[in-house]
Structures are given as structure tokens and as C-alpha cells.
mmCIF file with all atom_site columns, C-alpha atoms in Angstrom:
data_model
loop_
_atom_site.group_PDB
_atom_site.id
_atom_site.type_symbol
_atom_site.label_atom_id
_atom_site.label_alt_id
_atom_site.label_comp_id
_atom_site.label_asym_id
_atom_site.label_entity_id
_atom_site.label_seq_id
_atom_site.pdbx_PDB_ins_code
_atom_site.Cartn_x
_atom_site.Cartn_y
_atom_site.Cartn_z
_atom_site.occupancy
_atom_site.B_iso_or_equiv
_atom_site.pdbx_formal_charge
_atom_site.auth_seq_id
_atom_site.auth_comp_id
_atom_site.auth_asym_id
_atom_site.auth_atom_id
_atom_site.pdbx_PDB_model_num
ATOM 1   C CA . MET A 1 1   ? -11.831 10.180  -5.573  1.00 0.00 ? 1   MET A CA 1
ATOM 2   C CA . GLN A 1 2   ? -9.967  11.274  -8.621  1.00 0.00 ? 2   GLN A CA 1
ATOM 3   C CA . VAL A 1 3   ? -6.937  10.962  -10.812 1.00 0.00 ? 3   VAL A CA 1
ATOM 4   C CA . TRP A 1 4   ? -4.723  13.496  -12.256 1.00 0.00 ? 4   TRP A CA 1
ATOM 5   C CA . ASP A 1 5   ? -2.590  13.677  -15.220 1.00 0.00 ? 5   ASP A CA 1
ATOM 6   C CA . VAL A 1 6   ? 0.918   15.142  -13.658 1.00 0.00 ? 6   VAL A CA 1
ATOM 7   C CA . GLU A 1 7   ? 3.182   13.345  -16.817 1.00 0.00 ? 7   GLU A CA 1
ATOM 8   C CA . GLU A 1 8   ? 6.166   15.012  -17.457 1.00 0.00 ? 8   GLU A CA 1
ATOM 9   C CA . THR A 1 9   ? 4.722   16.880  -20.630 1.00 0.00 ? 9   THR A CA 1
ATOM 10  C CA . SER A 1 10  ? 2.137   18.408  -18.828 1.00 0.00 ? 10  SER A CA 1
ATOM 11  C CA . GLN A 1 11  ? 2.063   22.114  -17.712 1.00 0.00 ? 11  GLN A CA 1
ATOM 12  C CA . TRP A 1 12  ? 1.283   22.266  -14.228 1.00 0.00 ? 12  TRP A CA 1
ATOM 13  C CA . SER A 1 13  ? -1.204  24.956  -14.583 1.00 0.00 ? 13  SER A CA 1
ATOM 14  C CA . SER A 1 14  ? -3.459  22.286  -16.979 1.00 0.00 ? 14  SER A CA 1
ATOM 15  C CA . ILE A 1 15  ? -3.493  19.379  -15.146 1.00 0.00 ? 15  ILE A CA 1
ATOM 16  C CA . ASN A 1 16  ? -6.498  17.489  -15.867 1.00 0.00 ? 16  ASN A CA 1
ATOM 17  C CA . CYS A 1 17  ? -8.794  14.878  -13.680 1.00 0.00 ? 17  CYS A CA 1
ATOM 18  C CA . LYS A 1 18  ? -8.323  11.507  -15.748 1.00 0.00 ? 18  LYS A CA 1
ATOM 19  C CA . VAL A 1 19  ? -10.710 9.525   -13.601 1.00 0.00 ? 19  VAL A CA 1
ATOM 20  C CA . THR A 1 20  ? -13.407 9.780   -11.079 1.00 0.00 ? 20  THR A CA 1
ATOM 21  C CA . MET A 1 21  ? -13.693 7.063   -8.782  1.00 0.00 ? 21  MET A CA 1
ATOM 22  C CA . ILE A 1 22  ? -17.460 6.945   -7.470  1.00 0.00 ? 22  ILE A CA 1
ATOM 23  C CA . GLY A 1 23  ? -18.591 4.319   -4.877  1.00 0.00 ? 23  GLY A CA 1
ATOM 24  C CA . HIS A 1 24  ? -18.284 5.152   -1.369  1.00 0.00 ? 24  HIS A CA 1
ATOM 25  C CA . SER A 1 25  ? -21.185 6.473   0.319   1.00 0.00 ? 25  SER A CA 1
ATOM 26  C CA . SER A 1 26  ? -18.841 8.740   3.182   1.00 0.00 ? 26  SER A CA 1
ATOM 27  C CA . THR A 1 27  ? -15.552 10.342  3.523   1.00 0.00 ? 27  THR A CA 1
ATOM 28  C CA . VAL A 1 28  ? -12.552 8.478   2.045   1.00 0.00 ? 28  VAL A CA 1
ATOM 29  C CA . ARG A 1 29  ? -10.092 8.446   4.911   1.00 0.00 ? 29  ARG A CA 1
ATOM 30  C CA . CYS A 1 30  ? -7.050  6.644   3.137   1.00 0.00 ? 30  CYS A CA 1
ATOM 31  C CA . LEU A 1 31  ? -5.634  4.975   -0.246  1.00 0.00 ? 31  LEU A CA 1
ATOM 32  C CA . GLN A 1 32  ? -2.818  3.279   -1.472  1.00 0.00 ? 32  GLN A CA 1
ATOM 33  C CA . VAL A 1 33  ? -1.776  3.518   -5.300  1.00 0.00 ? 33  VAL A CA 1
ATOM 34  C CA . ASP A 1 34  ? 0.584   0.990   -7.500  1.00 0.00 ? 34  ASP A CA 1
ATOM 35  C CA . GLY A 1 35  ? 0.790   1.175   -10.942 1.00 0.00 ? 35  GLY A CA 1
ATOM 36  C CA . GLU A 1 36  ? -2.393  -0.519  -11.557 1.00 0.00 ? 36  GLU A CA 1
ATOM 37  C CA . ARG A 1 37  ? -4.804  -0.034  -8.892  1.00 0.00 ? 37  ARG A CA 1
ATOM 38  C CA . VAL A 1 38  ? -6.189  1.879   -6.194  1.00 0.00 ? 38  VAL A CA 1
ATOM 39  C CA . VAL A 1 39  ? -7.062  0.741   -2.714  1.00 0.00 ? 39  VAL A CA 1
ATOM 40  C CA . SER A 1 40  ? -9.269  2.967   -0.562  1.00 0.00 ? 40  SER A CA 1
ATOM 41  C CA . GLY A 1 41  ? -10.996 2.793   2.877   1.00 0.00 ? 41  GLY A CA 1
ATOM 42  C CA . SER A 1 42  ? -14.062 4.940   4.076   1.00 0.00 ? 42  SER A CA 1
ATOM 43  C CA . TYR A 1 43  ? -15.785 6.083   6.794   1.00 0.00 ? 43  TYR A CA 1
ATOM 44  C CA . ASP A 1 44  ? -18.782 3.905   5.234   1.00 0.00 ? 44  ASP A CA 1
ATOM 45  C CA . HIS A 1 45  ? -16.858 0.742   6.730   1.00 0.00 ? 45  HIS A CA 1
ATOM 46  C CA . LEU A 1 46  ? -15.297 -0.507  3.419   1.00 0.00 ? 46  LEU A CA 1
ATOM 47  C CA . VAL A 1 47  ? -12.517 -1.281  1.647   1.00 0.00 ? 47  VAL A CA 1
ATOM 48  C CA . LYS A 1 48  ? -12.478 -0.619  -2.251  1.00 0.00 ? 48  LYS A CA 1
ATOM 49  C CA . VAL A 1 49  ? -10.276 -1.744  -4.920  1.00 0.00 ? 49  VAL A CA 1
ATOM 50  C CA . TRP A 1 50  ? -10.146 0.264   -8.177  1.00 0.00 ? 50  TRP A CA 1
ATOM 51  C CA . ALA A 1 51  ? -8.568  -0.060  -11.452 1.00 0.00 ? 51  ALA A CA 1
ATOM 52  C CA . LEU A 1 52  ? -6.262  2.925   -12.017 1.00 0.00 ? 52  LEU A CA 1
ATOM 53  C CA . SER A 1 53  ? -6.652  3.253   -15.879 1.00 0.00 ? 53  SER A CA 1
ATOM 54  C CA . SER A 1 54  ? -10.652 3.058   -16.007 1.00 0.00 ? 54  SER A CA 1
ATOM 55  C CA . GLY A 1 55  ? -11.715 4.070   -12.437 1.00 0.00 ? 55  GLY A CA 1
ATOM 56  C CA . GLU A 1 56  ? -14.044 0.656   -12.354 1.00 0.00 ? 56  GLU A CA 1
ATOM 57  C CA . CYS A 1 57  ? -14.373 -0.781  -8.966  1.00 0.00 ? 57  CYS A CA 1
ATOM 58  C CA . GLN A 1 58  ? -13.157 -4.215  -8.735  1.00 0.00 ? 58  GLN A CA 1
ATOM 59  C CA . LEU A 1 59  ? -13.663 -5.341  -5.449  1.00 0.00 ? 59  LEU A CA 1
ATOM 60  C CA . THR A 1 60  ? -15.605 -4.153  -2.410  1.00 0.00 ? 60  THR A CA 1
ATOM 61  C CA . LEU A 1 61  ? -14.325 -5.593  1.081   1.00 0.00 ? 61  LEU A CA 1
ATOM 62  C CA . ALA A 1 62  ? -16.895 -5.601  3.972   1.00 0.00 ? 62  ALA A CA 1
ATOM 63  C CA . GLY A 1 63  ? -15.971 -6.644  7.441   1.00 0.00 ? 63  GLY A CA 1
ATOM 64  C CA . HIS A 1 64  ? -15.405 -3.726  9.427   1.00 0.00 ? 64  HIS A CA 1
ATOM 65  C CA . GLU A 1 65  ? -17.893 -2.494  12.017  1.00 0.00 ? 65  GLU A CA 1
ATOM 66  C CA . ALA A 1 66  ? -16.214 1.059   11.924  1.00 0.00 ? 66  ALA A CA 1
ATOM 67  C CA . PRO A 1 67  ? -14.596 3.944   9.726   1.00 0.00 ? 67  PRO A CA 1
ATOM 68  C CA . VAL A 1 68  ? -11.533 2.174   7.939   1.00 0.00 ? 68  VAL A CA 1
ATOM 69  C CA . LEU A 1 69  ? -8.604  4.283   8.538   1.00 0.00 ? 69  LEU A CA 1
ATOM 70  C CA . THR A 1 70  ? -5.457  3.007   7.180   1.00 0.00 ? 70  THR A CA 1
ATOM 71  C CA . VAL A 1 71  ? -4.800  0.424   4.467   1.00 0.00 ? 71  VAL A CA 1
ATOM 72  C CA . ALA A 1 72  ? -1.766  -0.898  2.633   1.00 0.00 ? 72  ALA A CA 1
ATOM 73  C CA . PHE A 1 73  ? -1.252  -3.517  0.062   1.00 0.00 ? 73  PHE A CA 1
ATOM 74  C CA . ASP A 1 74  ? 0.882   -5.458  -2.223  1.00 0.00 ? 74  ASP A CA 1
ATOM 75  C CA . GLU A 1 75  ? 0.471   -7.603  -5.351  1.00 0.00 ? 75  GLU A CA 1
ATOM 76  C CA . ASN A 1 76  ? -1.570  -10.631 -2.790  1.00 0.00 ? 76  ASN A CA 1
ATOM 77  C CA . LYS A 1 77  ? -2.656  -8.811  0.001   1.00 0.00 ? 77  LYS A CA 1
ATOM 78  C CA . ILE A 1 78  ? -4.401  -5.898  1.346   1.00 0.00 ? 78  ILE A CA 1
ATOM 79  C CA . ILE A 1 79  ? -4.044  -4.967  5.282   1.00 0.00 ? 79  ILE A CA 1
ATOM 80  C CA . SER A 1 80  ? -6.375  -2.504  6.833   1.00 0.00 ? 80  SER A CA 1
ATOM 81  C CA . GLY A 1 81  ? -6.947  -1.005  9.948   1.00 0.00 ? 81  GLY A CA 1
ATOM 82  C CA . ALA A 1 82  ? -9.999  0.807   11.900  1.00 0.00 ? 82  ALA A CA 1
ATOM 83  C CA . ALA A 1 83  ? -11.766 2.194   14.511  1.00 0.00 ? 83  ALA A CA 1
ATOM 84  C CA . ASP A 1 84  ? -13.226 -0.909  15.416  1.00 0.00 ? 84  ASP A CA 1
ATOM 85  C CA . LYS A 1 85  ? -9.740  -1.720  17.132  1.00 0.00 ? 85  LYS A CA 1
ATOM 86  C CA . THR A 1 86  ? -9.145  -4.438  14.377  1.00 0.00 ? 86  THR A CA 1
ATOM 87  C CA . ILE A 1 87  ? -6.644  -5.335  11.373  1.00 0.00 ? 87  ILE A CA 1
ATOM 88  C CA . LYS A 1 88  ? -7.973  -7.043  8.538   1.00 0.00 ? 88  LYS A CA 1
ATOM 89  C CA . VAL A 1 89  ? -5.989  -8.962  6.091   1.00 0.00 ? 89  VAL A CA 1
ATOM 90  C CA . TRP A 1 90  ? -7.696  -9.408  2.824   1.00 0.00 ? 90  TRP A CA 1
ATOM 91  C CA . GLN A 1 91  ? -6.570  -11.886 -0.376  1.00 0.00 ? 91  GLN A CA 1
ATOM 92  C CA . LEU A 1 92  ? -6.314  -9.138  -3.306  1.00 0.00 ? 92  LEU A CA 1
ATOM 93  C CA . SER A 1 93  ? -7.017  -11.502 -6.062  1.00 0.00 ? 93  SER A CA 1
ATOM 94  C CA . SER A 1 94  ? -10.917 -12.890 -4.260  1.00 0.00 ? 94  SER A CA 1
ATOM 95  C CA . GLY A 1 95  ? -11.548 -9.847  -1.736  1.00 0.00 ? 95  GLY A CA 1
ATOM 96  C CA . GLN A 1 96  ? -11.613 -12.721 0.991   1.00 0.00 ? 96  GLN A CA 1
ATOM 97  C CA . CYS A 1 97  ? -10.809 -12.125 4.603   1.00 0.00 ? 97  CYS A CA 1
ATOM 98  C CA . GLN A 1 98  ? -7.949  -14.359 5.379   1.00 0.00 ? 98  GLN A CA 1
ATOM 99  C CA . LYS A 1 99  ? -7.737  -13.227 9.190   1.00 0.00 ? 99  LYS A CA 1
ATOM 100 C CA . THR A 1 100 ? -8.942  -10.768 11.687  1.00 0.00 ? 100 THR A CA 1
ATOM 101 C CA . LEU A 1 101 ? -6.142  -9.280  14.217  1.00 0.00 ? 101 LEU A CA 1
ATOM 102 C CA . VAL A 1 102 ? -7.540  -8.264  17.814  1.00 0.00 ? 102 VAL A CA 1
ATOM 103 C CA . GLY A 1 103 ? -5.182  -6.802  20.456  1.00 0.00 ? 103 GLY A CA 1
ATOM 104 C CA . HIS A 1 104 ? -5.449  -2.610  20.116  1.00 0.00 ? 104 HIS A CA 1
ATOM 105 C CA . GLU A 1 105 ? -7.772  -1.539  22.808  1.00 0.00 ? 105 GLU A CA 1
ATOM 106 C CA . ASP A 1 106 ? -8.845  1.515   20.409  1.00 0.00 ? 106 ASP A CA 1
ATOM 107 C CA . ALA A 1 107 ? -8.600  2.481   16.816  1.00 0.00 ? 107 ALA A CA 1
ATOM 108 C CA . VAL A 1 108 ? -5.909  1.246   14.578  1.00 0.00 ? 108 VAL A CA 1
ATOM 109 C CA . THR A 1 109 ? -4.504  4.987   12.929  1.00 0.00 ? 109 THR A CA 1
ATOM 110 C CA . THR A 1 110 ? -1.712  3.442   10.866  1.00 0.00 ? 110 THR A CA 1
ATOM 111 C CA . LEU A 1 111 ? 0.017   0.311   9.653   1.00 0.00 ? 111 LEU A CA 1
ATOM 112 C CA . THR A 1 112 ? 2.891   -0.700  7.442   1.00 0.00 ? 112 THR A CA 1
ATOM 113 C CA . PHE A 1 113 ? 3.501   -4.796  6.470   1.00 0.00 ? 113 PHE A CA 1
ATOM 114 C CA . ASP A 1 114 ? 6.342   -6.550  4.932   1.00 0.00 ? 114 ASP A CA 1
ATOM 115 C CA . ALA A 1 115 ? 6.524   -10.483 3.981   1.00 0.00 ? 115 ALA A CA 1
ATOM 116 C CA . THR A 1 116 ? 6.493   -11.407 7.532   1.00 0.00 ? 116 THR A CA 1
ATOM 117 C CA . THR A 1 117 ? 5.203   -8.906  9.746   1.00 0.00 ? 117 THR A CA 1
ATOM 118 C CA . ILE A 1 118 ? 2.248   -6.120  9.970   1.00 0.00 ? 118 ILE A CA 1
ATOM 119 C CA . ILE A 1 119 ? 3.258   -3.324  12.254  1.00 0.00 ? 119 ILE A CA 1
ATOM 120 C CA . SER A 1 120 ? 0.268   -1.131  13.793  1.00 0.00 ? 120 SER A CA 1
ATOM 121 C CA . GLY A 1 121 ? -0.340  1.775   15.533  1.00 0.00 ? 121 GLY A CA 1
ATOM 122 C CA . SER A 1 122 ? -3.219  3.118   17.397  1.00 0.00 ? 122 SER A CA 1
ATOM 123 C CA . LEU A 1 123 ? -5.285  5.580   19.428  1.00 0.00 ? 123 LEU A CA 1
ATOM 124 C CA . ASP A 1 124 ? -4.260  3.438   22.494  1.00 0.00 ? 124 ASP A CA 1
ATOM 125 C CA . CYS A 1 125 ? -0.952  4.949   22.115  1.00 0.00 ? 125 CYS A CA 1
ATOM 126 C CA . THR A 1 126 ? 0.646   1.476   21.232  1.00 0.00 ? 126 THR A CA 1
ATOM 127 C CA . ILE A 1 127 ? 2.406   -0.026  18.178  1.00 0.00 ? 127 ILE A CA 1
ATOM 128 C CA . ARG A 1 128 ? 2.259   -3.474  17.945  1.00 0.00 ? 128 ARG A CA 1
ATOM 129 C CA . LEU A 1 129 ? 4.011   -6.192  15.796  1.00 0.00 ? 129 LEU A CA 1
ATOM 130 C CA . TRP A 1 130 ? 2.165   -9.347  14.187  1.00 0.00 ? 130 TRP A CA 1
ATOM 131 C CA . CYS A 1 131 ? 3.319   -12.223 12.764  1.00 0.00 ? 131 CYS A CA 1
ATOM 132 C CA . LEU A 1 132 ? 1.616   -12.298 8.756   1.00 0.00 ? 132 LEU A CA 1
ATOM 133 C CA . SER A 1 133 ? 1.398   -15.863 8.697   1.00 0.00 ? 133 SER A CA 1
ATOM 134 C CA . SER A 1 134 ? -0.647  -16.768 11.986  1.00 0.00 ? 134 SER A CA 1
ATOM 135 C CA . GLY A 1 135 ? -1.938  -13.305 13.063  1.00 0.00 ? 135 GLY A CA 1
ATOM 136 C CA . GLN A 1 136 ? -0.344  -13.451 16.013  1.00 0.00 ? 136 GLN A CA 1
ATOM 137 C CA . CYS A 1 137 ? 0.734   -10.280 18.248  1.00 0.00 ? 137 CYS A CA 1
ATOM 138 C CA . VAL A 1 138 ? 4.523   -10.985 18.711  1.00 0.00 ? 138 VAL A CA 1
ATOM 139 C CA . GLY A 1 139 ? 5.449   -7.084  19.986  1.00 0.00 ? 139 GLY A CA 1
ATOM 140 C CA . VAL A 1 140 ? 4.127   -4.407  21.680  1.00 0.00 ? 140 VAL A CA 1
ATOM 141 C CA . LEU A 1 141 ? 5.725   -1.055  22.172  1.00 0.00 ? 141 LEU A CA 1
ATOM 142 C CA . ASP A 1 142 ? 4.251   1.091   24.715  1.00 0.00 ? 142 ASP A CA 1
ATOM 143 C CA . TRP A 1 143 ? 5.433   3.662   27.370  1.00 0.00 ? 143 TRP A CA 1
ATOM 144 C CA . MET A 1 144 ? 5.524   1.392   30.556  1.00 0.00 ? 144 MET A CA 1
ATOM 145 C CA . SER A 1 145 ? 7.668   -1.422  29.083  1.00 0.00 ? 145 SER A CA 1
ATOM 146 C CA . SER A 1 146 ? 9.551   -0.031  26.023  1.00 0.00 ? 146 SER A CA 1
ATOM 147 C CA . GLU A 1 147 ? 9.531   4.019   26.890  1.00 0.00 ? 147 GLU A CA 1
ATOM 148 C CA . GLY A 1 148 ? 7.187   4.260   23.906  1.00 0.00 ? 148 GLY A CA 1
ATOM 149 C CA . HIS A 1 149 ? 4.709   7.190   22.778  1.00 0.00 ? 149 HIS A CA 1
ATOM 150 C CA . THR A 1 150 ? 2.125   9.084   25.546  1.00 0.00 ? 150 THR A CA 1
ATOM 151 C CA . GLY A 1 151 ? -0.022  10.080  22.512  1.00 0.00 ? 151 GLY A CA 1
ATOM 152 C CA . VAL A 1 152 ? -1.853  8.938   19.726  1.00 0.00 ? 152 VAL A CA 1
ATOM 153 C CA . ILE A 1 153 ? 0.263   7.183   16.862  1.00 0.00 ? 153 ILE A CA 1
ATOM 154 C CA . ARG A 1 154 ? -0.456  8.797   13.550  1.00 0.00 ? 154 ARG A CA 1
ATOM 155 C CA . CYS A 1 155 ? 1.981   7.412   11.389  1.00 0.00 ? 155 CYS A CA 1
ATOM 156 C CA . LEU A 1 156 ? 4.737   4.852   11.243  1.00 0.00 ? 156 LEU A CA 1
ATOM 157 C CA . ALA A 1 157 ? 7.067   3.719   8.595   1.00 0.00 ? 157 ALA A CA 1
ATOM 158 C CA . ALA A 1 158 ? 9.919   0.356   8.628   1.00 0.00 ? 158 ALA A CA 1
ATOM 159 C CA . ASP A 1 159 ? 12.618  -0.829  6.906   1.00 0.00 ? 159 ASP A CA 1
ATOM 160 C CA . SER A 1 160 ? 14.377  -4.484  7.242   1.00 0.00 ? 160 SER A CA 1
ATOM 161 C CA . TRP A 1 161 ? 15.617  -3.069  10.824  1.00 0.00 ? 161 TRP A CA 1
ATOM 162 C CA . ARG A 1 162 ? 14.415  -0.137  12.001  1.00 0.00 ? 162 ARG A CA 1
ATOM 163 C CA . ILE A 1 163 ? 10.613  1.403   12.658  1.00 0.00 ? 163 ILE A CA 1
ATOM 164 C CA . VAL A 1 164 ? 10.060  5.165   12.684  1.00 0.00 ? 164 VAL A CA 1
ATOM 165 C CA . SER A 1 165 ? 6.995   6.199   14.516  1.00 0.00 ? 165 SER A CA 1
ATOM 166 C CA . ALA A 1 166 ? 5.600   9.502   15.289  1.00 0.00 ? 166 ALA A CA 1
ATOM 167 C CA . SER A 1 167 ? 2.715   10.742  17.580  1.00 0.00 ? 167 SER A CA 1
ATOM 168 C CA . ASP A 1 168 ? 0.558   13.346  18.893  1.00 0.00 ? 168 ASP A CA 1
ATOM 169 C CA . ASP A 1 169 ? 3.078   13.376  22.125  1.00 0.00 ? 169 ASP A CA 1
ATOM 170 C CA . LYS A 1 170 ? 4.993   15.764  19.285  1.00 0.00 ? 170 LYS A CA 1
ATOM 171 C CA . THR A 1 171 ? 8.037   13.027  19.010  1.00 0.00 ? 171 THR A CA 1
ATOM 172 C CA . ILE A 1 172 ? 9.228   10.581  16.736  1.00 0.00 ? 172 ILE A CA 1
ATOM 173 C CA . LYS A 1 173 ? 10.960  7.498   17.965  1.00 0.00 ? 173 LYS A CA 1
ATOM 174 C CA . VAL A 1 174 ? 13.576  5.089   16.283  1.00 0.00 ? 174 VAL A CA 1
ATOM 175 C CA . TRP A 1 175 ? 13.114  1.376   17.339  1.00 0.00 ? 175 TRP A CA 1
ATOM 176 C CA . ASP A 1 176 ? 15.517  -1.424  16.624  1.00 0.00 ? 176 ASP A CA 1
ATOM 177 C CA . ARG A 1 177 ? 13.088  -3.904  14.691  1.00 0.00 ? 177 ARG A CA 1
ATOM 178 C CA . GLN A 1 178 ? 14.798  -7.173  16.116  1.00 0.00 ? 178 GLN A CA 1
ATOM 179 C CA . SER A 1 179 ? 15.416  -6.035  19.537  1.00 0.00 ? 179 SER A CA 1
ATOM 180 C CA . LEU A 1 180 ? 12.278  -3.628  19.830  1.00 0.00 ? 180 LEU A CA 1
ATOM 181 C CA . ARG A 1 181 ? 14.875  -1.206  21.729  1.00 0.00 ? 181 ARG A CA 1
ATOM 182 C CA . ARG A 1 182 ? 14.092  2.203   21.724  1.00 0.00 ? 182 ARG A CA 1
ATOM 183 C CA . LEU A 1 183 ? 17.004  3.822   19.738  1.00 0.00 ? 183 LEU A CA 1
ATOM 184 C CA . VAL A 1 184 ? 16.322  7.418   19.878  1.00 0.00 ? 184 VAL A CA 1
ATOM 185 C CA . THR A 1 185 ? 13.304  9.853   20.583  1.00 0.00 ? 185 THR A CA 1
ATOM 186 C CA . LEU A 1 186 ? 13.310  13.120  18.584  1.00 0.00 ? 186 LEU A CA 1
ATOM 187 C CA . ARG A 1 187 ? 12.331  15.963  20.021  1.00 0.00 ? 187 ARG A CA 1
ATOM 188 C CA . ASN A 1 188 ? 11.721  19.235  18.001  1.00 0.00 ? 188 ASN A CA 1
ATOM 189 C CA . HIS A 1 189 ? 8.266   19.563  16.766  1.00 0.00 ? 189 HIS A CA 1
ATOM 190 C CA . THR A 1 190 ? 6.209   22.078  19.183  1.00 0.00 ? 190 THR A CA 1
ATOM 191 C CA . ASP A 1 191 ? 2.866   20.003  18.173  1.00 0.00 ? 191 ASP A CA 1
ATOM 192 C CA . GLY A 1 192 ? 1.666   16.487  17.129  1.00 0.00 ? 192 GLY A CA 1
ATOM 193 C CA . VAL A 1 193 ? 3.366   14.970  14.113  1.00 0.00 ? 193 VAL A CA 1
ATOM 194 C CA . THR A 1 194 ? 1.206   13.818  11.529  1.00 0.00 ? 194 THR A CA 1
ATOM 195 C CA . CYS A 1 195 ? 2.960   12.485  8.705   1.00 0.00 ? 195 CYS A CA 1
ATOM 196 C CA . LEU A 1 196 ? 6.478   10.666  8.166   1.00 0.00 ? 196 LEU A CA 1
ATOM 197 C CA . ALA A 1 197 ? 8.856   9.113   5.891   1.00 0.00 ? 197 ALA A CA 1
ATOM 198 C CA . PHE A 1 198 ? 12.475  8.062   5.755   1.00 0.00 ? 198 PHE A CA 1
ATOM 199 C CA . ASN A 1 199 ? 15.526  6.166   3.742   1.00 0.00 ? 199 ASN A CA 1
ATOM 200 C CA . ASP A 1 200 ? 18.908  5.675   5.004   1.00 0.00 ? 200 ASP A CA 1
ATOM 201 C CA . TYR A 1 201 ? 20.016  9.643   4.956   1.00 0.00 ? 201 TYR A CA 1
ATOM 202 C CA . VAL A 1 202 ? 16.841  11.710  6.332   1.00 0.00 ? 202 VAL A CA 1
ATOM 203 C CA . ILE A 1 203 ? 13.983  11.369  8.003   1.00 0.00 ? 203 ILE A CA 1
ATOM 204 C CA . VAL A 1 204 ? 11.367  14.238  6.901   1.00 0.00 ? 204 VAL A CA 1
ATOM 205 C CA . SER A 1 205 ? 8.565   14.727  9.304   1.00 0.00 ? 205 SER A CA 1
ATOM 206 C CA . GLY A 1 206 ? 5.359   17.160  9.105   1.00 0.00 ? 206 GLY A CA 1
ATOM 207 C CA . SER A 1 207 ? 3.319   18.340  12.143  1.00 0.00 ? 207 SER A CA 1
ATOM 208 C CA . TYR A 1 208 ? 0.339   20.287  13.362  1.00 0.00 ? 208 TYR A CA 1
ATOM 209 C CA . ASP A 1 209 ? 2.983   22.775  14.109  1.00 0.00 ? 209 ASP A CA 1
ATOM 210 C CA . LYS A 1 210 ? 2.756   23.571  10.368  1.00 0.00 ? 210 LYS A CA 1
ATOM 211 C CA . THR A 1 211 ? 6.393   22.992  10.083  1.00 0.00 ? 211 THR A CA 1
ATOM 212 C CA . VAL A 1 212 ? 8.182   20.123  7.899   1.00 0.00 ? 212 VAL A CA 1
ATOM 213 C CA . LYS A 1 213 ? 11.673  19.020  9.242   1.00 0.00 ? 213 LYS A CA 1
ATOM 214 C CA . LEU A 1 214 ? 14.349  16.887  7.981   1.00 0.00 ? 214 LEU A CA 1
ATOM 215 C CA . TRP A 1 215 ? 16.390  15.039  10.563  1.00 0.00 ? 215 TRP A CA 1
ATOM 216 C CA . ASP A 1 216 ? 19.855  13.146  10.171  1.00 0.00 ? 216 ASP A CA 1
ATOM 217 C CA . PHE A 1 217 ? 19.444  9.725   9.915   1.00 0.00 ? 217 PHE A CA 1
ATOM 218 C CA . SER A 1 218 ? 22.519  8.743   8.967   1.00 0.00 ? 218 SER A CA 1
ATOM 219 C CA . VAL A 1 219 ? 23.779  8.566   12.660  1.00 0.00 ? 219 VAL A CA 1
ATOM 220 C CA . CYS A 1 220 ? 21.264  5.573   13.297  1.00 0.00 ? 220 CYS A CA 1
#
């Protein structure tokens, strides 16, 4: 992995690589960064924590039995999802695995979390909500019971009252986080949706169809 200098004073044509982080033995599949550290997940089944400034590997988290496909973290915890169908909760300070969440029937492809809840998406086409403190599954969004996705869940994001998810089924779905009711399904992409972001006003989505779309979110 590499860190690039993109300060405002830099010329775009002369952006320099500041740090190269070497330690994984296979493809780096996912990462997240804050102002102090980088957390990465790899096909080597490991999660690593790196110092952003020096590139030094501070922790190596071993426990998954298949490639790590998604990671997220805050100042206390790292959450990782993998092709072994599990989600692991790690203590950031020590690297100790605190919980392993089991419930998905296929690889965990995407996740997000806050102070109380982990939300995960999977190759099994479902979205699951988990209580962070107990590790128990507290909700499932699927096709049969929730008019959910019919394809792999590629990405999701959430705020205090909405979940937005996107899938290989070419759709984006918006859910009420409390009731788990589907609010709307957005259908305009002609191929699977691979990434998204949203705020109070817009959803931005990218797709295998080679387009980026902006959706008016102010009505939701």
C-alpha cells in the first residue's frame, strides 16, 4: 500500500508517494484511513493496522479463515468481514478478537457500524443488522420478507435513520433503519451497482455500466 502527498500546495503532476506499507502476502482488498492510521484487509486472511505517517505495521490481526473483503474502524474497534462468512470485532488497542458474528450464508462483502449497530451485506444477497454489544443478529433484510435485493450486496451506507444499499441486481434501496421497511427502490443503472455515498441531499452511485449517477435524496 502507498500513501500519496496531496496537500493543497502540491502540483497535481508532482504528487509524491510518501510511504509504502509492505507486509501483506497477497492482494490488499480493502482499507480505511483516519488521521493517524490505516487499517487494511487482504486475501492473505489478515487485517493489519499501520501508522499513517511512518508506514510501520502496528498490529496484525489473524483469525479469519478466508480473504478479508471489508473493514471499518473507529477509535476503539475494528470490524472486519470476510469470505469465511463471518464478521469479527477487534479491540483496536490490543488487536484482541472480542466477538465473531455468524449468520450470513456466504461471504461478507460490505459493512458499516456505529456505537450500537453493525450493518453488513453479503454474497448471500441479504443485509443483516447486529447488536454491537451482544453480537446478536437483530434484523435481516432479504427478498422474501423485505422486498430486498436479488443480487450480491456490493456496498451500503447508513445514517441515524436510513440505510442505503446497492447490489448486482442493478438497484439501490433505501430502508427505514428503525422499522426495516423499504422506503424506495431506485432503478436506473443498467448493470450492477458497485459503490455509493449519500448525504441529506443526494445519493451518488457508481456501476459496472460505466456511469456515475446523482439521485435527489431530499425527498426521502
